[in-house]
Coordinates of C-alpha atoms in Angstrom, one line a residue:
Chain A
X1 CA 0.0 0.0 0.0
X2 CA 1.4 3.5 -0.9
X3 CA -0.1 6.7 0.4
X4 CA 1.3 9.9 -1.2
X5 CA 0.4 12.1 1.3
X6 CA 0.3 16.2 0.5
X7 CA 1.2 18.5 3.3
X8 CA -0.2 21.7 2.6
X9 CA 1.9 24.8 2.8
X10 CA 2.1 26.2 6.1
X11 CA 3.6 23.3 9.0
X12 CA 3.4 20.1 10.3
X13 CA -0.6 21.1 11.2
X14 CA -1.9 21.3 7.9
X15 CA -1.8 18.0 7.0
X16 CA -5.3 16.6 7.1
X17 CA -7.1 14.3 9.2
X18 CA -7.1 11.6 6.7
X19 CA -3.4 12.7 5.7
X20 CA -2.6 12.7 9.5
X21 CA -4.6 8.7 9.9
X22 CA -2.9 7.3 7.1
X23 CA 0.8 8.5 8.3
X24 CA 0.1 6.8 11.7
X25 CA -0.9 3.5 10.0
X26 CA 2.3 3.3 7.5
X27 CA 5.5 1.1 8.3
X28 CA 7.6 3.2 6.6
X29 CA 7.8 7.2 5.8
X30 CA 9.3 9.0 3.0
X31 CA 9.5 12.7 2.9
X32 CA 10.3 14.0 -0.6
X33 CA 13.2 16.7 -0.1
X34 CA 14.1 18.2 -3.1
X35 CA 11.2 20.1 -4.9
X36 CA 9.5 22.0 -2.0
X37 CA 10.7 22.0 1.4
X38 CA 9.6 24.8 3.4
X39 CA 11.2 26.0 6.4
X40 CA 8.7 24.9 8.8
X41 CA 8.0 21.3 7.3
X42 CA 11.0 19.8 8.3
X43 CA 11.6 16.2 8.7
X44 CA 12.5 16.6 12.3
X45 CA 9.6 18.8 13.1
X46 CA 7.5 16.5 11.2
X47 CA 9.1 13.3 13.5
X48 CA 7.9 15.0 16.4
X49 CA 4.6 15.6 15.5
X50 CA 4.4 12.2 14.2
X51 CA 5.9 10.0 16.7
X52 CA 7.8 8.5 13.8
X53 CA 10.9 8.0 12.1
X54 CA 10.8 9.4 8.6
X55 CA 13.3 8.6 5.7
X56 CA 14.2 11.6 3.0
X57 CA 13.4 10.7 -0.4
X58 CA 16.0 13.0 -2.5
X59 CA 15.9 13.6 -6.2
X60 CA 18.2 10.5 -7.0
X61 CA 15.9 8.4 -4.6
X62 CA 12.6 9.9 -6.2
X63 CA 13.7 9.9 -9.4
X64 CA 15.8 6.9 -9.9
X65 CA 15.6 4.6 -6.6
X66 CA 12.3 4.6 -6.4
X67 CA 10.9 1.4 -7.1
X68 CA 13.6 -0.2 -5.5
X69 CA 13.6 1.9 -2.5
X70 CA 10.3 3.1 -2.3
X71 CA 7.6 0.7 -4.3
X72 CA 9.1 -2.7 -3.3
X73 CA 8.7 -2.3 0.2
X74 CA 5.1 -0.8 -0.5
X75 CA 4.4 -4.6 -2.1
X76 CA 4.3 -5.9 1.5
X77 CA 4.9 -2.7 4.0
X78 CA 2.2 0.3 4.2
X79 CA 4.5 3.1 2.9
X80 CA 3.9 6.6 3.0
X81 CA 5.0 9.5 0.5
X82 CA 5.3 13.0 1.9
X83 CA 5.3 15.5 0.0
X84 CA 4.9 19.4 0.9
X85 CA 1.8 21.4 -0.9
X86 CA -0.1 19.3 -3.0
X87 CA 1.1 15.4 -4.4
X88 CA -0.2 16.9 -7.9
X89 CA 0.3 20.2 -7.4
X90 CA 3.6 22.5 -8.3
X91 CA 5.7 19.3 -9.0
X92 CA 3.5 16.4 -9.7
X93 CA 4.6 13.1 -8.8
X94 CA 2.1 11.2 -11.1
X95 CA 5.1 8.9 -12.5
X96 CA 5.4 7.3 -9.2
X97 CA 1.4 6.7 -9.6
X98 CA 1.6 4.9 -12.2
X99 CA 4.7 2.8 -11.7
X100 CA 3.1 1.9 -8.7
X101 CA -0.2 0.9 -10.3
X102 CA 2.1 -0.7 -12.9
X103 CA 3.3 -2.8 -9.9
X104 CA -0.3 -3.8 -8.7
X105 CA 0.2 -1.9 -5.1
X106 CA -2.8 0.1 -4.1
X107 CA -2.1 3.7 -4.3
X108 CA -4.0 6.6 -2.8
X109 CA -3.5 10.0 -2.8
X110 CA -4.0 12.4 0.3
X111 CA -4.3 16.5 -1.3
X112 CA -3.3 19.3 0.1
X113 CA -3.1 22.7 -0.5
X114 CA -0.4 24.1 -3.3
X115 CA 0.8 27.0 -4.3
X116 CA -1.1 27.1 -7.5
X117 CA -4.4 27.3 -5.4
X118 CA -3.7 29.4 -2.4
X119 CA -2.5 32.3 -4.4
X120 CA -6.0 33.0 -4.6
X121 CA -5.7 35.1 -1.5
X122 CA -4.2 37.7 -2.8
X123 CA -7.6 38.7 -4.4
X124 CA -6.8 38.0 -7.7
X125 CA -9.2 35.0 -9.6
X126 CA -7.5 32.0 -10.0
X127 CA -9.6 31.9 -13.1
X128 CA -7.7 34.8 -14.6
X129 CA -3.9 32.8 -14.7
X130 CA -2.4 32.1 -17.5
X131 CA 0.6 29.3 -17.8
X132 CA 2.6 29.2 -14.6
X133 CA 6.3 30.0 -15.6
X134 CA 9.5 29.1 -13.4
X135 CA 12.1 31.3 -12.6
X136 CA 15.9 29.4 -11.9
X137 CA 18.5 30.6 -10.6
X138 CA 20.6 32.1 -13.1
X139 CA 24.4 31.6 -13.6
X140 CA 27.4 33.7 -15.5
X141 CA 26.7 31.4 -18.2
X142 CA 23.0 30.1 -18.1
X143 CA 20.6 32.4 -18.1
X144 CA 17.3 30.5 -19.5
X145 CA 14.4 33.0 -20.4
X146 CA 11.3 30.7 -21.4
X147 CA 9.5 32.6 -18.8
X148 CA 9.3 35.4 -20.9
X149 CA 7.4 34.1 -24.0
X150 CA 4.9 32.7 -21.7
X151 CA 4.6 35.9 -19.9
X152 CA 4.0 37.7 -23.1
X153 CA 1.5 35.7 -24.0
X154 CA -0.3 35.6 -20.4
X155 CA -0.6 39.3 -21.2
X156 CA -1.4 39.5 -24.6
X157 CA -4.5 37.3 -23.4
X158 CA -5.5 39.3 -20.6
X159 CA -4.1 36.9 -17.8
X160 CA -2.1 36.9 -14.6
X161 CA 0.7 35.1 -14.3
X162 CA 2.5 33.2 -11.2
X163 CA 6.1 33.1 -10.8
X164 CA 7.5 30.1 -9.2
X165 CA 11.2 30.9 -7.8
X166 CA 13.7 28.6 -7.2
X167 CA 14.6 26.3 -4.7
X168 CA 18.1 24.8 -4.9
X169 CA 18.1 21.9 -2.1
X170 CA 20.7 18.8 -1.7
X171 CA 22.4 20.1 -4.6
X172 CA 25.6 18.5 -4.7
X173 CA 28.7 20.6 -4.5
X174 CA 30.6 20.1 -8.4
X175 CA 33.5 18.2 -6.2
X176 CA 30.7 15.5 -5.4
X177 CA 29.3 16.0 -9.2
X178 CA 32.6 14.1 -9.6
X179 CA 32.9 12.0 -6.8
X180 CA 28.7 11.2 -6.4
X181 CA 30.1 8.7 -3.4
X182 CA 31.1 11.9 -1.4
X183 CA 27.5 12.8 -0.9
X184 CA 28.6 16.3 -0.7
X185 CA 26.1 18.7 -1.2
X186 CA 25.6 22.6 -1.4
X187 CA 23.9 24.5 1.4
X188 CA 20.0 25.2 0.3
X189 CA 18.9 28.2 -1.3
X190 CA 15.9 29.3 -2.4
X191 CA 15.3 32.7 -4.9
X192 CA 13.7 35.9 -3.1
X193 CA 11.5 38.1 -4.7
X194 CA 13.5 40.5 -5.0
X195 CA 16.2 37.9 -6.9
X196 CA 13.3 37.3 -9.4
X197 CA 12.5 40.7 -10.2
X198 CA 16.3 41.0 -10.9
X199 CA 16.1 38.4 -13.4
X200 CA 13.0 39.4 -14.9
X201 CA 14.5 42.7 -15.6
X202 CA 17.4 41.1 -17.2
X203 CA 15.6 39.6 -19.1
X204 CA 13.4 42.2 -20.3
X205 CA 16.4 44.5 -21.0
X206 CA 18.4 41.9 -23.5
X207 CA 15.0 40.8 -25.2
X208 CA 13.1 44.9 -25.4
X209 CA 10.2 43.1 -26.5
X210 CA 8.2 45.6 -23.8
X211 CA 6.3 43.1 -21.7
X212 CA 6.7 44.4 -18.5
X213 CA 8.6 47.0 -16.9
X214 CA 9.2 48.7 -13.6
X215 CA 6.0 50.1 -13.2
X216 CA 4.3 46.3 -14.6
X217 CA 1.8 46.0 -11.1
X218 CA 2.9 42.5 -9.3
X219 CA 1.9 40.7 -6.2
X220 CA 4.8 39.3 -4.1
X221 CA 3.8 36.6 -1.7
X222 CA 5.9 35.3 0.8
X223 CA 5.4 32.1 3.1
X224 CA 1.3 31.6 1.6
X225 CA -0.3 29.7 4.5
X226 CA 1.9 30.4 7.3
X227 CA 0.7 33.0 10.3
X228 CA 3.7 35.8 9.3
X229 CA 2.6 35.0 5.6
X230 CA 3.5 38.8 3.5
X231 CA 1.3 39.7 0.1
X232 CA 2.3 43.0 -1.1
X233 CA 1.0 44.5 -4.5
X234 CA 2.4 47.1 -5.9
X235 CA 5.1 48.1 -9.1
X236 CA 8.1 45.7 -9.4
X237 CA 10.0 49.0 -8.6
X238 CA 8.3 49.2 -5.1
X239 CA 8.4 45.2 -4.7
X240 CA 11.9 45.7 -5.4
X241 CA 12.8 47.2 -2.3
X242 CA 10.9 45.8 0.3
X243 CA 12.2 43.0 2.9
X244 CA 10.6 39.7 2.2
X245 CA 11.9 37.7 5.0
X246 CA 12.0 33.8 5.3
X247 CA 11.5 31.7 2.3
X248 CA 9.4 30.4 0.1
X249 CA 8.7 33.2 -1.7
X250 CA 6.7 33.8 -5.2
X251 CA 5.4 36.2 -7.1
X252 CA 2.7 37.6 -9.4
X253 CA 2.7 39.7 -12.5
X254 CA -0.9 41.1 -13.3
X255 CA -2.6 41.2 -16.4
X256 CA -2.4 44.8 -18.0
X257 CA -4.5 47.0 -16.3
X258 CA -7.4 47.0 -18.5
X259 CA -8.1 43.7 -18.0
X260 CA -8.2 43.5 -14.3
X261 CA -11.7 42.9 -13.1
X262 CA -12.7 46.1 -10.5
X263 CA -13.0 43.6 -7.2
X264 CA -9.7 42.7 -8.0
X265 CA -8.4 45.8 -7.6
X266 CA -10.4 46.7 -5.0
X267 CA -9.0 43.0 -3.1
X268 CA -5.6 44.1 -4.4
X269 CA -5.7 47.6 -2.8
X270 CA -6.1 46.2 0.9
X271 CA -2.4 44.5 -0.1
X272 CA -1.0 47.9 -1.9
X273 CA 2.6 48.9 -0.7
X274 CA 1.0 51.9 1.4
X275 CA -1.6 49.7 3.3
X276 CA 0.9 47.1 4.2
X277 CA 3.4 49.7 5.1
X278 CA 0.8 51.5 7.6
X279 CA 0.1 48.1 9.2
X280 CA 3.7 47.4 9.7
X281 CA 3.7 50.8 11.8
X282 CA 1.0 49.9 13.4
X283 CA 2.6 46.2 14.9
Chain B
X1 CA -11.5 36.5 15.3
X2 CA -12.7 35.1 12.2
X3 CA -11.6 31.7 10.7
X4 CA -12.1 30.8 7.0
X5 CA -11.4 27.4 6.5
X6 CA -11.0 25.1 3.6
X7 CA -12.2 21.5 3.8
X8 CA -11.1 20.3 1.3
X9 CA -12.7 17.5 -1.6
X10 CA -13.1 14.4 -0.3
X11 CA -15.1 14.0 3.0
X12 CA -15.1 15.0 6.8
X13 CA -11.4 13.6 7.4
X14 CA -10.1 16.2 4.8
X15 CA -10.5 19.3 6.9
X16 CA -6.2 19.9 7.9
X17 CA -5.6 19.5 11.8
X18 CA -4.7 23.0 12.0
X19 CA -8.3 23.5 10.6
X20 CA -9.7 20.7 13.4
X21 CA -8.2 22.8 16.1
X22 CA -9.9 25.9 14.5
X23 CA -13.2 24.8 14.6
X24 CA -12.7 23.4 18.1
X25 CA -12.1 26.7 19.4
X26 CA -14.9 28.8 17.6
X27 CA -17.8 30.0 19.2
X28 CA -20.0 29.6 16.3
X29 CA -19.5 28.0 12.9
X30 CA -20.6 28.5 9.1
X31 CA -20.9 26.6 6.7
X32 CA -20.9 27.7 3.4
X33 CA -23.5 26.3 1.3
X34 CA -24.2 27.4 -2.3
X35 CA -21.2 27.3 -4.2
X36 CA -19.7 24.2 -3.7
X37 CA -21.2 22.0 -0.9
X38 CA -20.5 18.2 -1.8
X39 CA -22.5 15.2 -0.4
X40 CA -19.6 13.8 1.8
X41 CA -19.3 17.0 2.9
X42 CA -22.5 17.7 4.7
X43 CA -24.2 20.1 7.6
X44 CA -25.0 16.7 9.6
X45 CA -22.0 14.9 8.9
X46 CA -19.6 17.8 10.2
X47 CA -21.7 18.1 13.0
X48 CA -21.4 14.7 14.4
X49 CA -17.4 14.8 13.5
X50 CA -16.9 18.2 15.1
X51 CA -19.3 17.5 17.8
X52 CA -21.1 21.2 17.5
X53 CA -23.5 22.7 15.7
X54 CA -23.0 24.3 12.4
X55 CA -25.4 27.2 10.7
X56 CA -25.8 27.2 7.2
X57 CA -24.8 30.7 5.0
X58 CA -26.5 30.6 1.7
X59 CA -26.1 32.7 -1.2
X60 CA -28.0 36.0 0.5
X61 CA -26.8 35.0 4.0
X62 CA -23.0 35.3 2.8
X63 CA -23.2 38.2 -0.3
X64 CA -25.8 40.1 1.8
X65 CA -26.0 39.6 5.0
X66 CA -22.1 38.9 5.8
X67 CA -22.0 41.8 7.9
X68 CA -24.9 41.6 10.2
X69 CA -25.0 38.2 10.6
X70 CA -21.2 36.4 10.3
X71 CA -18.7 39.6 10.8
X72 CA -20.7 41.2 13.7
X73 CA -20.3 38.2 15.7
X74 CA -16.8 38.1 15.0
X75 CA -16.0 41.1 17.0
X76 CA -16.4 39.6 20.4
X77 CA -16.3 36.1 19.5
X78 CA -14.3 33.6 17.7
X79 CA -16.4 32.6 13.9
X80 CA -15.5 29.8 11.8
X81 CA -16.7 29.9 7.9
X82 CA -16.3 27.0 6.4
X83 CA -16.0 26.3 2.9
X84 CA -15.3 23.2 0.7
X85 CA -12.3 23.2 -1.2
X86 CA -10.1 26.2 -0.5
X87 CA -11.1 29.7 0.4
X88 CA -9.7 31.0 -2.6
X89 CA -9.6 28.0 -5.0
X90 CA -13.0 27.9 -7.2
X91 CA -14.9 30.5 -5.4
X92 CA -12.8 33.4 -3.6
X93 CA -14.2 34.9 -0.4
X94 CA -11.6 37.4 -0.8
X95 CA -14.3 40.0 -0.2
X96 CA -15.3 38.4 3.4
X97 CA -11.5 38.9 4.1
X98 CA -11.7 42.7 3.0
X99 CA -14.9 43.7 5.0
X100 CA -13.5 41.7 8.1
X101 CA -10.0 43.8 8.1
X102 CA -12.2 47.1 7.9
X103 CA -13.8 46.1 10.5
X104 CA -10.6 45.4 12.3
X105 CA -11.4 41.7 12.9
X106 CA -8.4 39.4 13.1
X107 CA -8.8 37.0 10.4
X108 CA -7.3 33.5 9.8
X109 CA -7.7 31.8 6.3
X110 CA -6.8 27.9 6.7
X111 CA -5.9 26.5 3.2
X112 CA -7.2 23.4 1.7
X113 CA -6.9 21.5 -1.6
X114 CA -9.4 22.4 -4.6
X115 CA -10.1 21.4 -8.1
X116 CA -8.4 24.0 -9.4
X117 CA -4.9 22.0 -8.0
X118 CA -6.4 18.7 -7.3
X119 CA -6.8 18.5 -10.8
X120 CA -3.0 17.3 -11.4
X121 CA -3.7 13.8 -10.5
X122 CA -4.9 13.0 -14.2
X123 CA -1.3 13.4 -15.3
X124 CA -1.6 16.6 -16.6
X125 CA 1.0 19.0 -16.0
X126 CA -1.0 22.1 -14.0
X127 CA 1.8 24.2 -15.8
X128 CA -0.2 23.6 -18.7
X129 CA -3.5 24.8 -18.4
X130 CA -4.7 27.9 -19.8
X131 CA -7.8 30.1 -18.0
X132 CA -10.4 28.1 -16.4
X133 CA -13.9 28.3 -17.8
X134 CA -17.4 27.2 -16.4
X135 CA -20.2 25.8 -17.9
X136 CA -23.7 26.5 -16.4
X137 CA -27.2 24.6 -17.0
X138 CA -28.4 25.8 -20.2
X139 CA -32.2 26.8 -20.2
X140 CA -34.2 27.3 -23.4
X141 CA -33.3 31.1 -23.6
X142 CA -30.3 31.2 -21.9
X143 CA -27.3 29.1 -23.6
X144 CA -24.1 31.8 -22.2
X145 CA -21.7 30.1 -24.1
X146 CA -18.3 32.6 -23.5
X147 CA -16.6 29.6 -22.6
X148 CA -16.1 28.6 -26.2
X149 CA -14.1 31.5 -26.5
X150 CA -11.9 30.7 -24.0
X151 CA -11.2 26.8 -24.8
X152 CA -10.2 28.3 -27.9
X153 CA -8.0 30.2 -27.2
X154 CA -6.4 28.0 -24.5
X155 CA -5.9 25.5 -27.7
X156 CA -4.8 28.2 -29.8
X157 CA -1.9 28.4 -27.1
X158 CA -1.4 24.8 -27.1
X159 CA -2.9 24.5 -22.8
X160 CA -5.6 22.5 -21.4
X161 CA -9.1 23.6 -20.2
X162 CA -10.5 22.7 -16.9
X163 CA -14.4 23.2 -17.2
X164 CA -16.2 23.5 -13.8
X165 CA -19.7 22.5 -13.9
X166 CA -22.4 23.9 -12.4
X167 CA -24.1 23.9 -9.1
X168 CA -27.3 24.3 -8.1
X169 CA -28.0 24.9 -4.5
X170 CA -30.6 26.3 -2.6
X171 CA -32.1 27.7 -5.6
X172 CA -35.5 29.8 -4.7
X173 CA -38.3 28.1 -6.9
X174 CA -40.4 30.1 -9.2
X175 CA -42.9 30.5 -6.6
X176 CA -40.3 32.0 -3.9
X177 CA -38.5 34.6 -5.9
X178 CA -41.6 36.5 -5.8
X179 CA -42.0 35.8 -2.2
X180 CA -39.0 35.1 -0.6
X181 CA -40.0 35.0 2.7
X182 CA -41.4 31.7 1.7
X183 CA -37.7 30.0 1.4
X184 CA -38.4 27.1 -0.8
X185 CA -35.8 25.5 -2.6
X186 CA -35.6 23.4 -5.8
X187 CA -33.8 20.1 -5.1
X188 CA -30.0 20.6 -5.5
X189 CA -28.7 19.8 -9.2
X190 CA -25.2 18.8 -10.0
X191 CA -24.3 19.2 -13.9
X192 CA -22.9 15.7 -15.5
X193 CA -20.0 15.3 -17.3
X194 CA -22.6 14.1 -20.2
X195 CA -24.2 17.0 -20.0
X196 CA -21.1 19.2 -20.2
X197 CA -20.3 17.8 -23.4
X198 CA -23.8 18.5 -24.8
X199 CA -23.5 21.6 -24.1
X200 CA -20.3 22.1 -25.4
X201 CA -20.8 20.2 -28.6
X202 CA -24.4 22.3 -28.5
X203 CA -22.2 25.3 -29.0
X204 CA -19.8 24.0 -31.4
X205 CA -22.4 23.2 -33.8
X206 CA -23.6 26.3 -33.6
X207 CA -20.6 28.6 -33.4
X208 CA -18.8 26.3 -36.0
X209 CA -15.1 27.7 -35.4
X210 CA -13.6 24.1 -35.6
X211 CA -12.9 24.3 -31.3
X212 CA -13.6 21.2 -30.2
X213 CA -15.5 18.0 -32.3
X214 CA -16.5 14.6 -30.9
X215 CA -12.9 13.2 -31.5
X216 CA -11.7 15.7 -28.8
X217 CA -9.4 14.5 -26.4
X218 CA -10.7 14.9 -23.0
X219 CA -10.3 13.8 -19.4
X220 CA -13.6 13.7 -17.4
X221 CA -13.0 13.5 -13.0
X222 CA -15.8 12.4 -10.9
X223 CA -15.4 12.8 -6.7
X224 CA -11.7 13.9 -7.1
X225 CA -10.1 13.6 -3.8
X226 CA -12.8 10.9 -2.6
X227 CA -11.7 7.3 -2.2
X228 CA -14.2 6.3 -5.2
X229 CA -12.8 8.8 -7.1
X230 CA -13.0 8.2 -11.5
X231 CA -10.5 9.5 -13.5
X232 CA -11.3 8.7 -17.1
X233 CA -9.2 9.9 -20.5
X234 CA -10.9 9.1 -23.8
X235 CA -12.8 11.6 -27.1
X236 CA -15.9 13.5 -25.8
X237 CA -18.2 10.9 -27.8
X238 CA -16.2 7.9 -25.7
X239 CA -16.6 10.0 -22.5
X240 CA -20.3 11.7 -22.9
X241 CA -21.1 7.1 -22.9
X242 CA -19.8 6.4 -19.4
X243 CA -21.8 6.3 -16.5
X244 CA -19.8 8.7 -13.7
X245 CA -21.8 8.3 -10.6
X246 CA -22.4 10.9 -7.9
X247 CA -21.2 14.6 -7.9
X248 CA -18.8 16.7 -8.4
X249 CA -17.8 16.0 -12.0
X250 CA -15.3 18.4 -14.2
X251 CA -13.9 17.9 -17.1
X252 CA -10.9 18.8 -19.1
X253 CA -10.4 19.5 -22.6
X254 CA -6.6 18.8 -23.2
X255 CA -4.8 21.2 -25.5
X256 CA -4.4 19.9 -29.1
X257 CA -2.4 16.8 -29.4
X258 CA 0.7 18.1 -30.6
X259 CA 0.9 20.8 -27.6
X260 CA 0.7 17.5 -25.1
X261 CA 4.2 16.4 -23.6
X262 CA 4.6 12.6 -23.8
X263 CA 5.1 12.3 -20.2
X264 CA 1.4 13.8 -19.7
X265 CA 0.5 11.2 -22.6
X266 CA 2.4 8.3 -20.7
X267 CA 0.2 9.2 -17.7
X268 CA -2.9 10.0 -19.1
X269 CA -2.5 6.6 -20.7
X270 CA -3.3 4.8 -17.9
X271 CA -6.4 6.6 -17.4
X272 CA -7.7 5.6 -20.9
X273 CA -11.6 4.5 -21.6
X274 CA -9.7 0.9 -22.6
X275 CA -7.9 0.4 -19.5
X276 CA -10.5 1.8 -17.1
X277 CA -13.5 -0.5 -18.8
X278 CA -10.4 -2.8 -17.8
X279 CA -10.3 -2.3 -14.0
X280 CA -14.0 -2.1 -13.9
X281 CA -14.2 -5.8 -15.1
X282 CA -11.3 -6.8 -12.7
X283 CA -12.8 -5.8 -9.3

């Protein structure tokens, strides 16, 4: 039996009941560690709250262990999957699905909140996105910029787009690239808004095809689900400069202006730099 | 204090624990009840799980009366809304969290999984689907068909459509919207994935832009979340034959073939009208 278990996007509470029942009946836990950890859904927190030893599942693991390590002992062992947000939700983990089912184990899947849902709080419709784009971390050389035809094109149709940012974790260090047996690996990092907006405007200024600028309204949102969670909307400019604390972080760009609905706005205004500037005063 | 709280798709179990400790500690709880209420996710059902009494906020209760009778009491004591799916997935009630924060009242959202993320366990990449439409019951006069617009130019862009389908709850009969003091309801109606597609094909043969045709690629979800849950991949005519059981049903209308990654085909695959007629036989 597999459960792949999501765990929402705040800490170890937001797991569900059902999420929280199955993890108490499995043999054996996995927690998947390279796509989405969040600060506060760590494996030992997690242990705690569990009462129960849990394994990390890292990319090598997930992506090429895993019926060895993971789906053979699900043929006889109750096994559970963890995975933070939703099992289908940012990353989607269908693959192992189906190589389970391949394998005749009985599978079932525990959501969650993701990312790709709970940016709804920010007021704007989820019905109003466009393609999610990914932002990576750029280097001197590598400096990928697919995000920018699909942001055009988000635009161009009226829609909002979300901006997921980077999250570098267990990557091994280049001597271990070498050496894999070293099991050497880089301290985590994960892109800030302020990092993305960097690279957006890169981007923007080697392509000039005009899609957005530093007046292009965006919503930043920083730790969605959590109790010190920050939404801010305003220009990139002014999103530029503010302090976004703890990870994860992502971000918004609107739809042109024209084509954002009046509530939205009116939603979006409660987040506006001003408003969430006065509040901090007021703390 | 006011809690808005997600409970997610399946049943009872699938409200988070964070959420579970919510509810304990409110003084009075909500549930709302016309957008997308499921029947594993009842008034009676929470009730006996939470052990307390829950009212019900309809349509007028929560768009007109929100004030008076939810946010009022959430000055001096502790309110919980509750709401199936996520806050913000399908339906936002950004606008409860606006009016609440005017009124200075400390508000909490609790995040859940909805269809708009939940969707992902069909294989398809979430990445890849363009703006989400919904179809409503067609009547003899009234056929609003801008969803046609929309799935075509989500295929024009090479993305999947997720179709919501409509809900009918608590819907005044003829006889009350005159006099509405009367509060009679028509039974509750849940739209069909059959009868999705004959409205969309309706529309097709009367628009005629080439869209969509009965050779369409589709995946139809029944109960998504829910342990009976039917995940089916097949044309609309192969689809619009299957029998899908209870409510909710969506459906989505994959982008054109060319536009779909072959790791989505690999997984949707195994969802296929020939190997689900398979495992129908098998159990």
């Amino acid at each position: 039996m597999l459960y792949i278990i999501g765990l929402g996007l705040g800490d170890e509470k937001d797991i569900t009941v059902k999420g929280l029942e199955a993890v108490k009946s499995c043999d054996v836990l996995f927690l998947e560690s390279y796509t989405s950890i969040l600060p506060r859904i760590k494996k030992d927190r997690l242990e705690e709250f569990y009462g129960k030893k849990i394994e990390e599942a890292d990319r090598y693991c997930v992506e090429s262990e895993c019926e060895k390590v993971i789906l053979e002992r699900a043929k006889t062992q109750c096994v559970g999957f963890l995975v933070v947000g939703d099992p289908f939700g940012a990353t989607t983990h269908t693959d192992m699905v189906v190589r389970a089912r391949e394998m005749n184990i009985q599978v079932e899947v525990i959501h969650n909140a993701s990312i790709m849902n709970a940016v709804g709080v920010c007021g704007l419709q989820l019905y109003q996105f466009g393609i999610t784009v990914s932002l990576v971390f750029f280097t001197e050389n590598w400096k990928p910029d697919s995000f920018y035809d699909k942001i055009k094109k988000n635009r161009e149709c009226g829609l909002h787009t979300l901006c997921l940012l980077d999250i570098k974790v267990k990557e091994p260090t280049e001597e271990c690239l070498l050496k894999p047996h070293l099991k050497k690996y880089m301290p985590p990092r994960f892109m800030t808004i302020n990092q993305a907006i960097d690279e957006l405007l890169e981007i923007e200024h080697l392509r000039k095809e005009g899609v957005y600028n530093e007046e292009t309204l965006c919503v930043g949102l920083a730790r969605v689900g959590a109790r010190d969670q920050q939404v801010v909307y305003g220009t990139i400019k002014e999103l530029r400069e503010l302090d976004w604390g703890e990870p994860l972080h992502s971000l918004v760009i609107c739809a042109p202006d024209k084509d954002v609905h009046f509530l939205e706005k009116e939603h979006l205004e409660f987040y506006s730099v001003k408003n969430f500037l006065k509040r901090q005063q007021e703390e």
